[in-house]
Amino acid sequence: MRDRPITREVKYEAELQPRFGQRIASIPGNEKLSSCIQCGTCSGTCPLSIYMDYTPRRIIAMTRAGFKDEVLSSFTIWLCASCYACTVECPKEIGITDIMYALKRYAIQEGACRKRFPISVLAREFFGAVLKYGRSPEGRVLLRLYLKSNPFQMLRNSRLGLRLLMRGRFGLGADSIRQKDQLRTLMRTIDYNNGNGRSVSTEGRPV
Amino acid sequence: MKYLHYPGCSLKGSGRAYEESLLAVYEALGVSVEELDDWNCCGATAYMAVDELKAFALAARNLALAEGQHAGQNGDDGGACLVAPCSACFLVLSKAKRYMEEYGEVGRRINEALAAAGLPYQGRIAIRHPLDLFINDVGLPAIAARVRRPLHGLRVACYYGCQLVRPYATFDDQFDPQTMDRLLRALGAETVDWPLKTRCCSGSLTGTIPDVGLHLNHILLKEARRHGANVVATACPLCQFNLECFQDRMSRRYGREIHTPVLYFTQLMGVALGLPDKTLGLQRLFVPLNKDQIQPEGVQHVGV
């Protein structure tokens, strides 16, 4: 992602994957992808667009046109914090936040994320922990996030962790639900009945 | 009507002062609530980023449990109500319910999985937020009548954050929400008019990409101050955490002292209702509320 070599930025039409856009648009909440008028309201509204490699407007255009690799390896989809500002402001009522979610899932499935990229690591660690306990063990998830992305961050945050601990706001225990079997059956049934290839296993790889 | 309380994970951890103060305020106002038994994590934003159907199924288990628990006590009167104080929980539960209703395929598959797990679900549960409950069920006059220590002198920037009013504005205006402002004014506080009340706090980016997350939170605090606020009120554990716990780091990074108390709106309610500090989790704050700012204006007090 970060150390991208210099490449030809403009693609030949034959290199695009138009089915990528169709597939994203077929997901619930993403239907209006093709009606985008490229007005840029989403980019103007987004508090994070100044940090993105492609603005939300460009991501929508690129998704629709089939720039699959560029879209899936972008920072943009992971910087989206799901605040829905773009979604409610979009004059064409495009579910941009839901499209970003669909792109995140796709990127994980395709292995397009850098291995130690903290945002996708957090999503996967959180997913795994909740599947196991039924609840999110905040402290443990954070610890695993730092171990798997950037252990140095743990040192930087140790003082904050201590202050939270002293105020009873942080722990490394894991609260869990009683009926874990019920949750497991629920998730297994989703996996079992899964015919459309959208659902992924706990490790985030396609089943 | 019986309210089922859905705390969510943060209210049992980093945001426990929110639950403590909320339950104390419920009690003081005579609102009877019961915790949803064996609730699970709503999935937050992370689940949807990994698996869509599992995210909906995870949220839907709570909805089914709530229906079951309500029916077990009240029979089938259809008035079941799940109250989610955390903005992310509130949105995720509402979204799961909507998608199950609006997309036949999603509804069918989630219901199949729920049935396989022995969880019948009819879609009759309402998902609500405590702000909605305080304004529309308890009512401002009833709350104002119980105020023991009016919050005169506090100038509050009400920060609603994003997911409480977006994408679904169920009980407040999406672009200029007012419920928290009205509530705090009824408690005697002054509320400031500021433009960033629904701007994103960056969610978990403070933990993953601090350069980005801290900047967004710095802007929020700076603007709240610039508009005259001496306290920020929040309704979300992640917003509260982001705005409060990194203030020393922001001060160093941006070269100006930032020291603004960030409280849950329920903590401010508790202070106004005269509840003890401990029951409101005030000791858990990094930046304490300076109670000297609350002036005993309008209170007849004779010193002896």
PDB file of C-alpha atoms in Angstrom, chain A residues 46-51 79 81, chain B residues 159 196 199-203 205-206 210-222 243 250 254:
ATOM      1  CA  CYS A  46     -16.335  13.536   4.791  1.00  0.00           C
ATOM      2  CA  PRO A  47     -14.187  14.626   7.762  1.00  0.00           C
ATOM      3  CA  LEU A  48     -11.530  12.108   6.708  1.00  0.00           C
ATOM      4  CA  SER A  49     -11.295  12.753   2.976  1.00  0.00           C
ATOM      5  CA  ILE A  50      -8.246  14.985   3.496  1.00  0.00           C
ATOM      6  CA  TYR A  51      -6.345  11.889   4.595  1.00  0.00           C
ATOM      7  CA  LEU A  79     -10.229   5.404   6.821  1.00  0.00           C
ATOM      8  CA  ALA A  81     -15.144   5.568  10.169  1.00  0.00           C
TER       9      ALA A  81
ATOM     10  CA  TYR B 159     -21.938  16.593  21.192  1.00  0.00           C
ATOM     11  CA  LEU B 196     -19.804  20.358  14.944  1.00  0.00           C
ATOM     12  CA  ARG B 199     -19.227  15.631  13.220  1.00  0.00           C
ATOM     13  CA  CYS B 200     -17.399  12.312  13.531  1.00  0.00           C
ATOM     14  CA  CYS B 201     -14.942  11.748  16.435  1.00  0.00           C
ATOM     15  CA  SER B 202     -13.000   9.329  14.187  1.00  0.00           C
ATOM     16  CA  GLY B 203     -14.210   6.224  15.999  1.00  0.00           C
ATOM     17  CA  LEU B 205      -8.878   5.704  14.502  1.00  0.00           C
ATOM     18  CA  THR B 206      -7.419   7.241  17.684  1.00  0.00           C
ATOM     19  CA  PRO B 210      -3.462   8.334  16.012  1.00  0.00           C
ATOM     20  CA  ASP B 211      -2.211  11.074  13.671  1.00  0.00           C
ATOM     21  CA  VAL B 212      -5.628  11.153  12.084  1.00  0.00           C
ATOM     22  CA  GLY B 213      -7.796  10.415  15.121  1.00  0.00           C
ATOM     23  CA  LEU B 214      -6.217  12.964  17.447  1.00  0.00           C
ATOM     24  CA  HIS B 215      -6.524  15.722  14.892  1.00  0.00           C
ATOM     25  CA  LEU B 216     -10.262  15.228  14.471  1.00  0.00           C
ATOM     26  CA  ASN B 217     -10.804  15.268  18.215  1.00  0.00           C
ATOM     27  CA  HIS B 218      -8.631  18.327  18.642  1.00  0.00           C
ATOM     28  CA  ILE B 219     -10.807  20.201  16.167  1.00  0.00           C
ATOM     29  CA  LEU B 220     -13.941  19.230  18.094  1.00  0.00           C
ATOM     30  CA  LEU B 221     -12.587  20.364  21.463  1.00  0.00           C
ATOM     31  CA  LYS B 222     -11.111  23.548  20.056  1.00  0.00           C
ATOM     32  CA  LEU B 243     -12.480  13.445  23.499  1.00  0.00           C
ATOM     33  CA  MET B 250      -3.243  16.776  22.107  1.00  0.00           C
ATOM     34  CA  TYR B 254      -0.821  21.023  19.077  1.00  0.00           C
TER      35      TYR B 254
END
